[in-house]
Amino acid sequence: MRVRSVVSLLMANAILFSPVDAAAQPIASQSQQPPLTFHGYAVLNHADGISLDTIADNVTQTPKRGEDWYADLAAGAQFQKRLGVSSGILFVYDITYREYNINHDYNQLSNKVTLETIFVAGPFGHTVGIYADVAHLGDDISHYSDTYGFNWNITKPIAKQTDLSLALSTWNMDYINATSTDGIGGKAAASLSYRPKERPYSFVLKADYSHFEAEAATYCYDLVGASLAVNYLLSPKDNLSFSLSGRHFDYEGFDTIQTGLRRDDDILAASLGYRRMLGNKVSVNAAISYQQTNSNIQRFDYDSHRVSLGIRKNF
């Protein structure tokens, strides 16, 4: 029944329900995902850095530090169904409301739909999916962005409790009233997951490369990243998780405002998550995270702190 177990693993990992669940998804329960799930979460994000203000001082042309915060309220549903032993489908809908304040005083409403099919062909498990994400910015309904994407993931067990996954994805971004940021992106990723049998811990090691080609060179970039995620089952109802990641952005365009340099950013991020099962069908989760961005152009330096709370109901 190896095919059945591979399909169960793919369906469990195809979608991470929210930023909270992404940081606190208990591995031990992933193979028993219910057919219908409702979820909701709230996020508060605070950032402090020079990039959050304008160059501002017209006399000295020196940047000053600023701060910003945003809050997210989101809800969604997931439906999954197995189609025989070797295949299944997954459908997810999410709606998110974001409120910006201080330097960016506006709101954003986004709707995202994802459809994926999971199947086994030969020794590999495959996940193929498409998604659409449409966001309205502020009160002007004509000001919005839309993103469409495609992804393909293959997974193969390479040793006991060890799986290797390779993923390819592409996306198209279209901003109304801001065509310079429109573009097409692509990403390749490899991950190694280890879930020892009858042990309370598991981990996933991942490396990825992305390229985004925008209408304006300022927004074109190459991205190299790596991450480590660790889950620890404290008890049958309690799960603790930790993640650490690093990313390097290499932008193609030059800074025409101040330095004339090509922008390079190094980003370090860490998060800690906790999840608690309340009975058999309800869970609550929480996560805190910190991100530090260091750039060769001073005004793009900033730190970010984030707190997330979520709830999930299974049927």
PDB file of C-alpha atoms in Angstrom:
ATOM      1  CA  MET A   1       0.000   0.000   0.000  1.00  0.00           C
ATOM      2  CA  ARG A   2       2.962   2.286  -0.594  1.00  0.00           C
ATOM      3  CA  VAL A   3       1.000   4.220  -3.261  1.00  0.00           C
ATOM      4  CA  ARG A   4      -1.760   5.053  -0.780  1.00  0.00           C
ATOM      5  CA  SER A   5       0.753   6.393   1.772  1.00  0.00           C
ATOM      6  CA  VAL A   6       2.463   8.588  -0.839  1.00  0.00           C
ATOM      7  CA  VAL A   7      -0.888  10.102  -1.886  1.00  0.00           C
ATOM      8  CA  SER A   8      -1.753  10.761   1.778  1.00  0.00           C
ATOM      9  CA  LEU A   9       1.569  12.522   2.288  1.00  0.00           C
ATOM     10  CA  LEU A  10       1.117  14.689  -0.808  1.00  0.00           C
ATOM     11  CA  MET A  11      -2.428  15.683   0.118  1.00  0.00           C
ATOM     12  CA  ALA A  12      -1.327  16.563   3.635  1.00  0.00           C
ATOM     13  CA  ASN A  13       1.504  18.809   2.444  1.00  0.00           C
ATOM     14  CA  ALA A  14       0.044  20.334  -0.740  1.00  0.00           C
ATOM     15  CA  ILE A  15      -1.441  23.366   1.057  1.00  0.00           C
ATOM     16  CA  LEU A  16      -0.397  25.106   4.239  1.00  0.00           C
ATOM     17  CA  PHE A  17      -3.572  26.713   5.480  1.00  0.00           C
ATOM     18  CA  SER A  18      -2.229  30.025   6.773  1.00  0.00           C
ATOM     19  CA  PRO A  19       0.939  31.732   8.039  1.00  0.00           C
ATOM     20  CA  VAL A  20       0.057  30.366  11.465  1.00  0.00           C
ATOM     21  CA  ASP A  21      -0.327  26.777  10.307  1.00  0.00           C
ATOM     22  CA  ALA A  22       2.790  27.031   8.185  1.00  0.00           C
ATOM     23  CA  ALA A  23       4.727  27.609  11.380  1.00  0.00           C
ATOM     24  CA  ALA A  24       2.817  25.120  13.516  1.00  0.00           C
ATOM     25  CA  GLN A  25       1.542  22.206  11.422  1.00  0.00           C
ATOM     26  CA  PRO A  26       1.928  18.993  13.454  1.00  0.00           C
ATOM     27  CA  ILE A  27       3.576  16.351  11.285  1.00  0.00           C
ATOM     28  CA  ALA A  28       2.053  13.527  13.294  1.00  0.00           C
ATOM     29  CA  SER A  29      -1.472  14.385  12.156  1.00  0.00           C
ATOM     30  CA  GLN A  30      -0.764  15.269   8.526  1.00  0.00           C
ATOM     31  CA  SER A  31      -1.709  11.858   7.138  1.00  0.00           C
ATOM     32  CA  GLN A  32      -5.212  12.125   8.632  1.00  0.00           C
ATOM     33  CA  GLN A  33      -6.441  15.345   7.070  1.00  0.00           C
ATOM     34  CA  PRO A  34     -10.263  15.643   7.038  1.00  0.00           C
ATOM     35  CA  PRO A  35     -12.144  16.144   3.744  1.00  0.00           C
ATOM     36  CA  LEU A  36     -13.445  19.622   4.692  1.00  0.00           C
ATOM     37  CA  THR A  37     -11.668  22.256   6.794  1.00  0.00           C
ATOM     38  CA  PHE A  38     -12.509  25.846   7.730  1.00  0.00           C
ATOM     39  CA  HIS A  39      -9.776  28.103   9.042  1.00  0.00           C
ATOM     40  CA  GLY A  40      -9.249  31.687  10.154  1.00  0.00           C
ATOM     41  CA  TYR A  41      -6.367  33.735  11.494  1.00  0.00           C
ATOM     42  CA  ALA A  42      -5.292  37.208  12.516  1.00  0.00           C
ATOM     43  CA  VAL A  43      -1.829  38.708  11.986  1.00  0.00           C
ATOM     44  CA  LEU A  44      -0.218  41.847  13.394  1.00  0.00           C
ATOM     45  CA  ASN A  45       3.025  42.936  11.743  1.00  0.00           C
ATOM     46  CA  HIS A  46       5.263  45.812  12.866  1.00  0.00           C
ATOM     47  CA  ALA A  47       8.295  46.984  10.904  1.00  0.00           C
ATOM     48  CA  ASP A  48      10.961  49.525  11.776  1.00  0.00           C
ATOM     49  CA  GLY A  49      13.509  50.785   9.269  1.00  0.00           C
ATOM     50  CA  ILE A  50      14.754  53.482   6.971  1.00  0.00           C
ATOM     51  CA  SER A  51      12.948  52.015   3.955  1.00  0.00           C
ATOM     52  CA  LEU A  52       9.621  52.807   5.604  1.00  0.00           C
ATOM     53  CA  ASP A  53      10.063  56.562   5.245  1.00  0.00           C
ATOM     54  CA  THR A  54      11.015  58.792   2.333  1.00  0.00           C
ATOM     55  CA  ILE A  55      14.448  60.327   1.908  1.00  0.00           C
ATOM     56  CA  ALA A  56      12.520  63.278   3.274  1.00  0.00           C
ATOM     57  CA  ASP A  57      15.204  65.711   4.363  1.00  0.00           C
ATOM     58  CA  ASN A  58      15.401  67.904   1.261  1.00  0.00           C
ATOM     59  CA  VAL A  59      18.384  69.826   2.555  1.00  0.00           C
ATOM     60  CA  THR A  60      20.822  67.041   3.454  1.00  0.00           C
ATOM     61  CA  GLN A  61      19.200  64.255   1.349  1.00  0.00           C
ATOM     62  CA  THR A  62      19.814  61.829   4.231  1.00  0.00           C
ATOM     63  CA  PRO A  63      17.311  59.057   4.966  1.00  0.00           C
ATOM     64  CA  LYS A  64      15.496  58.856   8.275  1.00  0.00           C
ATOM     65  CA  ARG A  65      14.067  55.902  10.083  1.00  0.00           C
ATOM     66  CA  GLY A  66      10.366  55.218  10.015  1.00  0.00           C
ATOM     67  CA  GLU A  67       7.944  52.562  11.090  1.00  0.00           C
ATOM     68  CA  ASP A  68       4.848  50.881   9.735  1.00  0.00           C
ATOM     69  CA  TRP A  69       2.398  48.160  10.714  1.00  0.00           C
ATOM     70  CA  TYR A  70      -0.353  46.176   9.128  1.00  0.00           C
ATOM     71  CA  ALA A  71      -3.039  43.822  10.387  1.00  0.00           C
ATOM     72  CA  ASP A  72      -4.547  40.828   8.551  1.00  0.00           C
ATOM     73  CA  LEU A  73      -7.885  39.163   9.108  1.00  0.00           C
ATOM     74  CA  ALA A  74      -8.418  36.053   7.002  1.00  0.00           C
ATOM     75  CA  ALA A  75     -10.811  33.152   6.583  1.00  0.00           C
ATOM     76  CA  GLY A  76     -10.954  30.260   4.198  1.00  0.00           C
ATOM     77  CA  ALA A  77     -11.959  26.700   3.446  1.00  0.00           C
ATOM     78  CA  GLN A  78     -10.233  23.627   2.083  1.00  0.00           C
ATOM     79  CA  PHE A  79     -11.812  20.586   0.459  1.00  0.00           C
ATOM     80  CA  GLN A  80      -9.900  17.465  -0.495  1.00  0.00           C
ATOM     81  CA  LYS A  81     -11.074  14.171  -1.960  1.00  0.00           C
ATOM     82  CA  ARG A  82      -9.263  10.993  -2.804  1.00  0.00           C
ATOM     83  CA  LEU A  83     -10.001   9.630  -6.302  1.00  0.00           C
ATOM     84  CA  GLY A  84      -9.134   5.994  -5.922  1.00  0.00           C
ATOM     85  CA  VAL A  85      -5.895   4.709  -4.440  1.00  0.00           C
ATOM     86  CA  SER A  86      -3.425   6.686  -6.560  1.00  0.00           C
ATOM     87  CA  SER A  87      -4.928  10.157  -6.985  1.00  0.00           C
ATOM     88  CA  GLY A  88      -6.851  12.981  -5.353  1.00  0.00           C
ATOM     89  CA  ILE A  89      -7.892  16.627  -5.701  1.00  0.00           C
ATOM     90  CA  LEU A  90      -7.506  19.625  -3.415  1.00  0.00           C
ATOM     91  CA  PHE A  91      -9.448  22.921  -3.538  1.00  0.00           C
ATOM     92  CA  VAL A  92      -8.695  25.937  -1.312  1.00  0.00           C
ATOM     93  CA  TYR A  93     -10.327  29.365  -1.068  1.00  0.00           C
ATOM     94  CA  ASP A  94      -8.955  32.218   1.074  1.00  0.00           C
ATOM     95  CA  ILE A  95     -10.123  35.788   1.605  1.00  0.00           C
ATOM     96  CA  THR A  96      -7.854  38.248   3.402  1.00  0.00           C
ATOM     97  CA  TYR A  97      -8.402  41.817   4.575  1.00  0.00           C
ATOM     98  CA  ARG A  98      -5.267  43.871   5.295  1.00  0.00           C
ATOM     99  CA  GLU A  99      -5.182  47.280   6.931  1.00  0.00           C
ATOM    100  CA  TYR A 100      -2.038  49.400   6.636  1.00  0.00           C
ATOM    101  CA  ASN A 101      -1.278  52.370   8.865  1.00  0.00           C
ATOM    102  CA  ILE A 102       1.279  55.136   9.533  1.00  0.00           C
ATOM    103  CA  ASN A 103       3.276  55.437   6.282  1.00  0.00           C
ATOM    104  CA  HIS A 104       0.861  53.422   4.128  1.00  0.00           C
ATOM    105  CA  ASP A 105      -2.667  54.427   5.109  1.00  0.00           C
ATOM    106  CA  TYR A 106      -4.896  52.179   3.010  1.00  0.00           C
ATOM    107  CA  ASN A 107      -6.540  48.751   3.022  1.00  0.00           C
ATOM    108  CA  GLN A 108      -6.376  45.705   0.779  1.00  0.00           C
ATOM    109  CA  LEU A 109      -8.870  42.893   0.122  1.00  0.00           C
ATOM    110  CA  SER A 110      -7.607  39.782  -1.644  1.00  0.00           C
ATOM    111  CA  ASN A 111      -9.246  36.573  -2.846  1.00  0.00           C
ATOM    112  CA  LYS A 112      -7.171  33.502  -3.645  1.00  0.00           C
ATOM    113  CA  VAL A 113      -8.344  30.243  -5.222  1.00  0.00           C
ATOM    114  CA  THR A 114      -6.113  27.173  -5.554  1.00  0.00           C
ATOM    115  CA  LEU A 115      -6.889  23.895  -7.318  1.00  0.00           C
ATOM    116  CA  GLU A 116      -4.454  20.988  -7.223  1.00  0.00           C
ATOM    117  CA  THR A 117      -4.473  17.396  -8.373  1.00  0.00           C
ATOM    118  CA  ILE A 118      -2.339  14.748  -6.704  1.00  0.00           C
ATOM    119  CA  PHE A 119      -1.380  11.451  -8.366  1.00  0.00           C
ATOM    120  CA  VAL A 120       1.269   8.748  -8.400  1.00  0.00           C
ATOM    121  CA  ALA A 121       3.084   7.797 -11.613  1.00  0.00           C
ATOM    122  CA  GLY A 122       5.824   5.215 -11.363  1.00  0.00           C
ATOM    123  CA  PRO A 123       8.007   5.731  -8.272  1.00  0.00           C
ATOM    124  CA  PHE A 124       7.063   9.406  -7.964  1.00  0.00           C
ATOM    125  CA  GLY A 125       4.201  11.257  -6.362  1.00  0.00           C
ATOM    126  CA  HIS A 126       3.092  14.336  -8.299  1.00  0.00           C
ATOM    127  CA  THR A 127       1.234  17.505  -7.304  1.00  0.00           C
ATOM    128  CA  VAL A 128       0.112  19.794 -10.137  1.00  0.00           C
ATOM    129  CA  GLY A 129      -1.794  22.959  -9.364  1.00  0.00           C
ATOM    130  CA  ILE A 130      -2.988  26.348 -10.542  1.00  0.00           C
ATOM    131  CA  TYR A 131      -4.015  29.410  -8.549  1.00  0.00           C
ATOM    132  CA  ALA A 132      -5.402  32.913  -8.977  1.00  0.00           C
ATOM    133  CA  ASP A 133      -5.036  35.766  -6.465  1.00  0.00           C
ATOM    134  CA  VAL A 134      -6.881  39.065  -7.020  1.00  0.00           C
ATOM    135  CA  ALA A 135      -6.341  41.972  -4.596  1.00  0.00           C
ATOM    136  CA  HIS A 136      -8.243  45.282  -4.479  1.00  0.00           C
ATOM    137  CA  LEU A 137      -6.227  48.161  -3.031  1.00  0.00           C
ATOM    138  CA  GLY A 138      -8.024  50.901  -1.112  1.00  0.00           C
ATOM    139  CA  ASP A 139     -11.529  52.132  -1.861  1.00  0.00           C
ATOM    140  CA  ASP A 140     -10.970  52.545  -5.606  1.00  0.00           C
ATOM    141  CA  ILE A 141     -12.180  49.309  -7.189  1.00  0.00           C
ATOM    142  CA  SER A 142     -10.227  50.100 -10.380  1.00  0.00           C
ATOM    143  CA  HIS A 143      -6.930  49.901  -8.450  1.00  0.00           C
ATOM    144  CA  TYR A 144      -6.117  46.237  -8.048  1.00  0.00           C
ATOM    145  CA  SER A 145      -3.533  43.553  -8.768  1.00  0.00           C
ATOM    146  CA  ASP A 146      -3.882  40.004  -9.951  1.00  0.00           C
ATOM    147  CA  THR A 147      -1.483  37.081  -9.893  1.00  0.00           C
ATOM    148  CA  TYR A 148      -1.873  33.770 -11.712  1.00  0.00           C
ATOM    149  CA  GLY A 149       0.391  30.823 -11.169  1.00  0.00           C
ATOM    150  CA  PHE A 150       1.194  27.185 -11.923  1.00  0.00           C
ATOM    151  CA  ASN A 151       3.149  24.711  -9.804  1.00  0.00           C
ATOM    152  CA  TRP A 152       4.429  21.168 -10.147  1.00  0.00           C
ATOM    153  CA  ASN A 153       5.946  19.084  -7.354  1.00  0.00           C
ATOM    154  CA  ILE A 154       7.378  15.578  -7.462  1.00  0.00           C
ATOM    155  CA  THR A 155       8.170  13.559  -4.336  1.00  0.00           C
ATOM    156  CA  LYS A 156      10.087  10.303  -3.960  1.00  0.00           C
ATOM    157  CA  PRO A 157      10.988   8.343  -0.835  1.00  0.00           C
ATOM    158  CA  ILE A 158      14.774   7.870  -0.897  1.00  0.00           C
ATOM    159  CA  ALA A 159      15.261   6.128   2.459  1.00  0.00           C
ATOM    160  CA  LYS A 160      13.267   5.102   5.483  1.00  0.00           C
ATOM    161  CA  GLN A 161      11.171   8.064   6.667  1.00  0.00           C
ATOM    162  CA  THR A 162      13.081  10.327   4.234  1.00  0.00           C
ATOM    163  CA  ASP A 163      11.550  12.010   1.164  1.00  0.00           C
ATOM    164  CA  LEU A 164      13.092  14.152  -1.557  1.00  0.00           C
ATOM    165  CA  SER A 165      10.880  16.744  -3.282  1.00  0.00           C
ATOM    166  CA  LEU A 166      11.558  18.850  -6.371  1.00  0.00           C
ATOM    167  CA  ALA A 167       9.261  21.717  -7.313  1.00  0.00           C
ATOM    168  CA  LEU A 168       8.865  24.085 -10.264  1.00  0.00           C
ATOM    169  CA  SER A 169       6.496  27.037 -10.390  1.00  0.00           C
ATOM    170  CA  THR A 170       5.777  30.077 -12.514  1.00  0.00           C
ATOM    171  CA  TRP A 171       3.571  33.124 -12.010  1.00  0.00           C
ATOM    172  CA  ASN A 172       2.386  36.245 -13.782  1.00  0.00           C
ATOM    173  CA  MET A 173       1.778  39.527 -11.924  1.00  0.00           C
ATOM    174  CA  ASP A 174      -0.341  42.383 -13.263  1.00  0.00           C
ATOM    175  CA  TYR A 175      -0.761  45.662 -11.382  1.00  0.00           C
ATOM    176  CA  ILE A 176      -3.388  48.054 -12.698  1.00  0.00           C
ATOM    177  CA  ASN A 177      -2.065  51.650 -12.840  1.00  0.00           C
ATOM    178  CA  ALA A 178       1.505  50.456 -12.151  1.00  0.00           C
ATOM    179  CA  THR A 179       2.715  48.611 -15.235  1.00  0.00           C
ATOM    180  CA  SER A 180       6.429  48.953 -14.356  1.00  0.00           C
ATOM    181  CA  THR A 181       5.979  46.238 -11.692  1.00  0.00           C
ATOM    182  CA  ASP A 182       4.192  43.807 -14.029  1.00  0.00           C
ATOM    183  CA  GLY A 183       6.179  40.703 -14.840  1.00  0.00           C
ATOM    184  CA  ILE A 184       6.666  36.947 -14.986  1.00  0.00           C
ATOM    185  CA  GLY A 185       8.508  34.885 -12.406  1.00  0.00           C
ATOM    186  CA  GLY A 186       9.823  31.349 -12.065  1.00  0.00           C
ATOM    187  CA  LYS A 187      11.058  29.262  -9.156  1.00  0.00           C
ATOM    188  CA  ALA A 188      12.864  25.947  -8.651  1.00  0.00           C
ATOM    189  CA  ALA A 189      13.147  24.314  -5.224  1.00  0.00           C
ATOM    190  CA  ALA A 190      14.424  21.113  -3.628  1.00  0.00           C
ATOM    191  CA  SER A 191      13.572  19.885  -0.152  1.00  0.00           C
ATOM    192  CA  LEU A 192      14.554  16.961   2.030  1.00  0.00           C
ATOM    193  CA  SER A 193      12.128  15.853   4.752  1.00  0.00           C
ATOM    194  CA  TYR A 194      12.879  13.433   7.547  1.00  0.00           C
ATOM    195  CA  ARG A 195      10.133  11.999   9.756  1.00  0.00           C
ATOM    196  CA  PRO A 196      11.564   9.273  11.996  1.00  0.00           C
ATOM    197  CA  LYS A 197       9.065   6.619  12.969  1.00  0.00           C
ATOM    198  CA  GLU A 198       7.838   6.704  16.555  1.00  0.00           C
ATOM    199  CA  ARG A 199       9.847   9.871  17.267  1.00  0.00           C
ATOM    200  CA  PRO A 200       8.354  13.198  18.398  1.00  0.00           C
ATOM    201  CA  TYR A 201      10.326  15.332  15.954  1.00  0.00           C
ATOM    202  CA  SER A 202      10.698  15.889  12.212  1.00  0.00           C
ATOM    203  CA  PHE A 203      12.432  18.407   9.981  1.00  0.00           C
ATOM    204  CA  VAL A 204      12.451  19.779   6.445  1.00  0.00           C
ATOM    205  CA  LEU A 205      15.540  21.261   4.760  1.00  0.00           C
ATOM    206  CA  LYS A 206      14.889  23.352   1.648  1.00  0.00           C
ATOM    207  CA  ALA A 207      16.845  25.321  -0.971  1.00  0.00           C
ATOM    208  CA  ASP A 208      15.359  27.398  -3.791  1.00  0.00           C
ATOM    209  CA  TYR A 209      16.128  29.793  -6.639  1.00  0.00           C
ATOM    210  CA  SER A 210      13.750  32.363  -8.174  1.00  0.00           C
ATOM    211  CA  HIS A 211      13.912  34.887 -10.996  1.00  0.00           C
ATOM    212  CA  PHE A 212      11.438  37.676 -11.664  1.00  0.00           C
ATOM    213  CA  GLU A 213      11.433  39.609 -14.934  1.00  0.00           C
ATOM    214  CA  ALA A 214       9.503  42.875 -14.604  1.00  0.00           C
ATOM    215  CA  GLU A 215       8.656  45.593 -17.114  1.00  0.00           C
ATOM    216  CA  ALA A 216      11.135  47.909 -15.367  1.00  0.00           C
ATOM    217  CA  ALA A 217      14.655  46.709 -14.539  1.00  0.00           C
ATOM    218  CA  THR A 218      14.343  48.194 -11.052  1.00  0.00           C
ATOM    219  CA  TYR A 219      11.953  45.384 -10.100  1.00  0.00           C
ATOM    220  CA  CYS A 220      13.828  42.494 -11.768  1.00  0.00           C
ATOM    221  CA  TYR A 221      15.667  40.214  -9.370  1.00  0.00           C
ATOM    222  CA  ASP A 222      17.321  36.860  -8.698  1.00  0.00           C
ATOM    223  CA  LEU A 223      16.649  35.208  -5.343  1.00  0.00           C
ATOM    224  CA  VAL A 224      18.552  32.384  -3.627  1.00  0.00           C
ATOM    225  CA  GLY A 225      17.180  30.989  -0.384  1.00  0.00           C
ATOM    226  CA  ALA A 226      17.558  28.204   2.160  1.00  0.00           C
ATOM    227  CA  SER A 227      15.481  27.203   5.167  1.00  0.00           C
ATOM    228  CA  LEU A 228      15.210  24.678   7.977  1.00  0.00           C
ATOM    229  CA  ALA A 229      11.891  23.819   9.649  1.00  0.00           C
ATOM    230  CA  VAL A 230      11.669  21.640  12.761  1.00  0.00           C
ATOM    231  CA  ASN A 231       8.512  20.235  14.360  1.00  0.00           C
ATOM    232  CA  TYR A 232       8.345  18.667  17.812  1.00  0.00           C
ATOM    233  CA  LEU A 233       5.293  16.858  19.167  1.00  0.00           C
ATOM    234  CA  LEU A 234       5.093  17.771  22.842  1.00  0.00           C
ATOM    235  CA  SER A 235       2.040  15.575  23.406  1.00  0.00           C
ATOM    236  CA  PRO A 236      -0.765  14.062  21.294  1.00  0.00           C
ATOM    237  CA  LYS A 237      -2.478  17.479  21.431  1.00  0.00           C
ATOM    238  CA  ASP A 238       0.454  19.925  21.519  1.00  0.00           C
ATOM    239  CA  ASN A 239       2.947  20.724  18.782  1.00  0.00           C
ATOM    240  CA  LEU A 240       5.907  23.112  18.785  1.00  0.00           C
ATOM    241  CA  SER A 241       7.705  24.283  15.639  1.00  0.00           C
ATOM    242  CA  PHE A 242      10.702  26.404  14.723  1.00  0.00           C
ATOM    243  CA  SER A 243      11.980  27.688  11.394  1.00  0.00           C
ATOM    244  CA  LEU A 244      15.092  29.549  10.289  1.00  0.00           C
ATOM    245  CA  SER A 245      15.645  30.936   6.785  1.00  0.00           C
ATOM    246  CA  GLY A 246      18.034  33.073   4.788  1.00  0.00           C
ATOM    247  CA  ARG A 247      17.514  34.771   1.418  1.00  0.00           C
ATOM    248  CA  HIS A 248      19.656  36.855  -0.907  1.00  0.00           C
ATOM    249  CA  PHE A 249      18.073  39.246  -3.430  1.00  0.00           C
ATOM    250  CA  ASP A 250      20.136  40.501  -6.363  1.00  0.00           C
ATOM    251  CA  TYR A 251      18.281  43.263  -8.236  1.00  0.00           C
ATOM    252  CA  GLU A 252      19.137  44.072 -11.837  1.00  0.00           C
ATOM    253  CA  GLY A 253      18.234  47.754 -11.747  1.00  0.00           C
ATOM    254  CA  PHE A 254      20.263  50.640 -10.346  1.00  0.00           C
ATOM    255  CA  ASP A 255      19.270  52.998  -7.559  1.00  0.00           C
ATOM    256  CA  THR A 256      18.558  56.248  -9.407  1.00  0.00           C
ATOM    257  CA  ILE A 257      17.397  58.157  -6.319  1.00  0.00           C
ATOM    258  CA  GLN A 258      20.468  58.256  -4.139  1.00  0.00           C
ATOM    259  CA  THR A 259      23.444  55.899  -4.571  1.00  0.00           C
ATOM    260  CA  GLY A 260      23.565  54.728  -8.197  1.00  0.00           C
ATOM    261  CA  LEU A 261      24.294  51.204  -6.929  1.00  0.00           C
ATOM    262  CA  ARG A 262      22.678  47.921  -7.860  1.00  0.00           C
ATOM    263  CA  ARG A 263      20.620  46.797  -4.892  1.00  0.00           C
ATOM    264  CA  ASP A 264      21.525  43.627  -2.935  1.00  0.00           C
ATOM    265  CA  ASP A 265      19.471  42.499   0.072  1.00  0.00           C
ATOM    266  CA  ASP A 266      20.238  39.808   2.638  1.00  0.00           C
ATOM    267  CA  ILE A 267      17.271  38.643   4.702  1.00  0.00           C
ATOM    268  CA  LEU A 268      17.366  36.503   7.844  1.00  0.00           C
ATOM    269  CA  ALA A 269      14.136  35.285   9.433  1.00  0.00           C
ATOM    270  CA  ALA A 270      13.165  33.077  12.378  1.00  0.00           C
ATOM    271  CA  SER A 271       9.785  31.939  13.681  1.00  0.00           C
ATOM    272  CA  LEU A 272       8.393  29.957  16.601  1.00  0.00           C
ATOM    273  CA  GLY A 273       4.948  28.350  16.490  1.00  0.00           C
ATOM    274  CA  TYR A 274       2.639  26.439  18.836  1.00  0.00           C
ATOM    275  CA  ARG A 275      -0.493  24.449  18.108  1.00  0.00           C
ATOM    276  CA  ARG A 276      -3.073  22.985  20.492  1.00  0.00           C
ATOM    277  CA  MET A 277      -5.845  20.537  19.651  1.00  0.00           C
ATOM    278  CA  LEU A 278      -9.160  21.265  21.406  1.00  0.00           C
ATOM    279  CA  GLY A 279     -10.990  17.996  21.073  1.00  0.00           C
ATOM    280  CA  ASN A 280     -10.933  16.032  17.812  1.00  0.00           C
ATOM    281  CA  LYS A 281     -12.004  18.733  15.347  1.00  0.00           C
ATOM    282  CA  VAL A 282     -10.835  22.148  16.588  1.00  0.00           C
ATOM    283  CA  SER A 283      -7.302  23.487  16.942  1.00  0.00           C
ATOM    284  CA  VAL A 284      -5.826  26.858  17.865  1.00  0.00           C
ATOM    285  CA  ASN A 285      -2.367  28.054  16.961  1.00  0.00           C
ATOM    286  CA  ALA A 286      -0.022  30.949  17.516  1.00  0.00           C
ATOM    287  CA  ALA A 287       3.294  32.072  16.043  1.00  0.00           C
ATOM    288  CA  ILE A 288       5.835  34.836  16.470  1.00  0.00           C
ATOM    289  CA  SER A 289       8.486  35.740  13.907  1.00  0.00           C
ATOM    290  CA  TYR A 290      11.330  38.161  13.366  1.00  0.00           C
ATOM    291  CA  GLN A 291      12.907  39.283  10.085  1.00  0.00           C
ATOM    292  CA  GLN A 292      16.004  41.390   9.508  1.00  0.00           C
ATOM    293  CA  THR A 293      16.744  42.907   6.092  1.00  0.00           C
ATOM    294  CA  ASN A 294      20.262  44.202   5.393  1.00  0.00           C
ATOM    295  CA  SER A 295      20.787  46.043   2.126  1.00  0.00           C
ATOM    296  CA  ASN A 296      23.762  47.708   0.477  1.00  0.00           C
ATOM    297  CA  ILE A 297      21.451  50.721   0.057  1.00  0.00           C
ATOM    298  CA  GLN A 298      20.718  52.136   3.477  1.00  0.00           C
ATOM    299  CA  ARG A 299      17.118  53.126   3.002  1.00  0.00           C
ATOM    300  CA  PHE A 300      16.140  49.493   2.342  1.00  0.00           C
ATOM    301  CA  ASP A 301      17.298  48.292   5.777  1.00  0.00           C
ATOM    302  CA  TYR A 302      14.499  47.339   8.169  1.00  0.00           C
ATOM    303  CA  ASP A 303      13.426  44.929  10.916  1.00  0.00           C
ATOM    304  CA  SER A 304      10.021  43.282  11.116  1.00  0.00           C
ATOM    305  CA  HIS A 305       8.151  41.629  14.009  1.00  0.00           C
ATOM    306  CA  ARG A 306       5.036  39.549  13.529  1.00  0.00           C
ATOM    307  CA  VAL A 307       2.456  37.898  15.780  1.00  0.00           C
ATOM    308  CA  SER A 308      -0.166  35.439  14.440  1.00  0.00           C
ATOM    309  CA  LEU A 309      -3.198  33.780  16.012  1.00  0.00           C
ATOM    310  CA  GLY A 310      -5.393  31.229  14.262  1.00  0.00           C
ATOM    311  CA  ILE A 311      -8.197  28.700  14.638  1.00  0.00           C
ATOM    312  CA  ARG A 312      -9.123  25.689  12.521  1.00  0.00           C
ATOM    313  CA  LYS A 313     -12.274  23.576  12.398  1.00  0.00           C
ATOM    314  CA  ASN A 314     -12.413  20.153  10.771  1.00  0.00           C
ATOM    315  CA  PHE A 315     -15.504  18.370   9.455  1.00  0.00           C
TER     316      PHE A 315
END
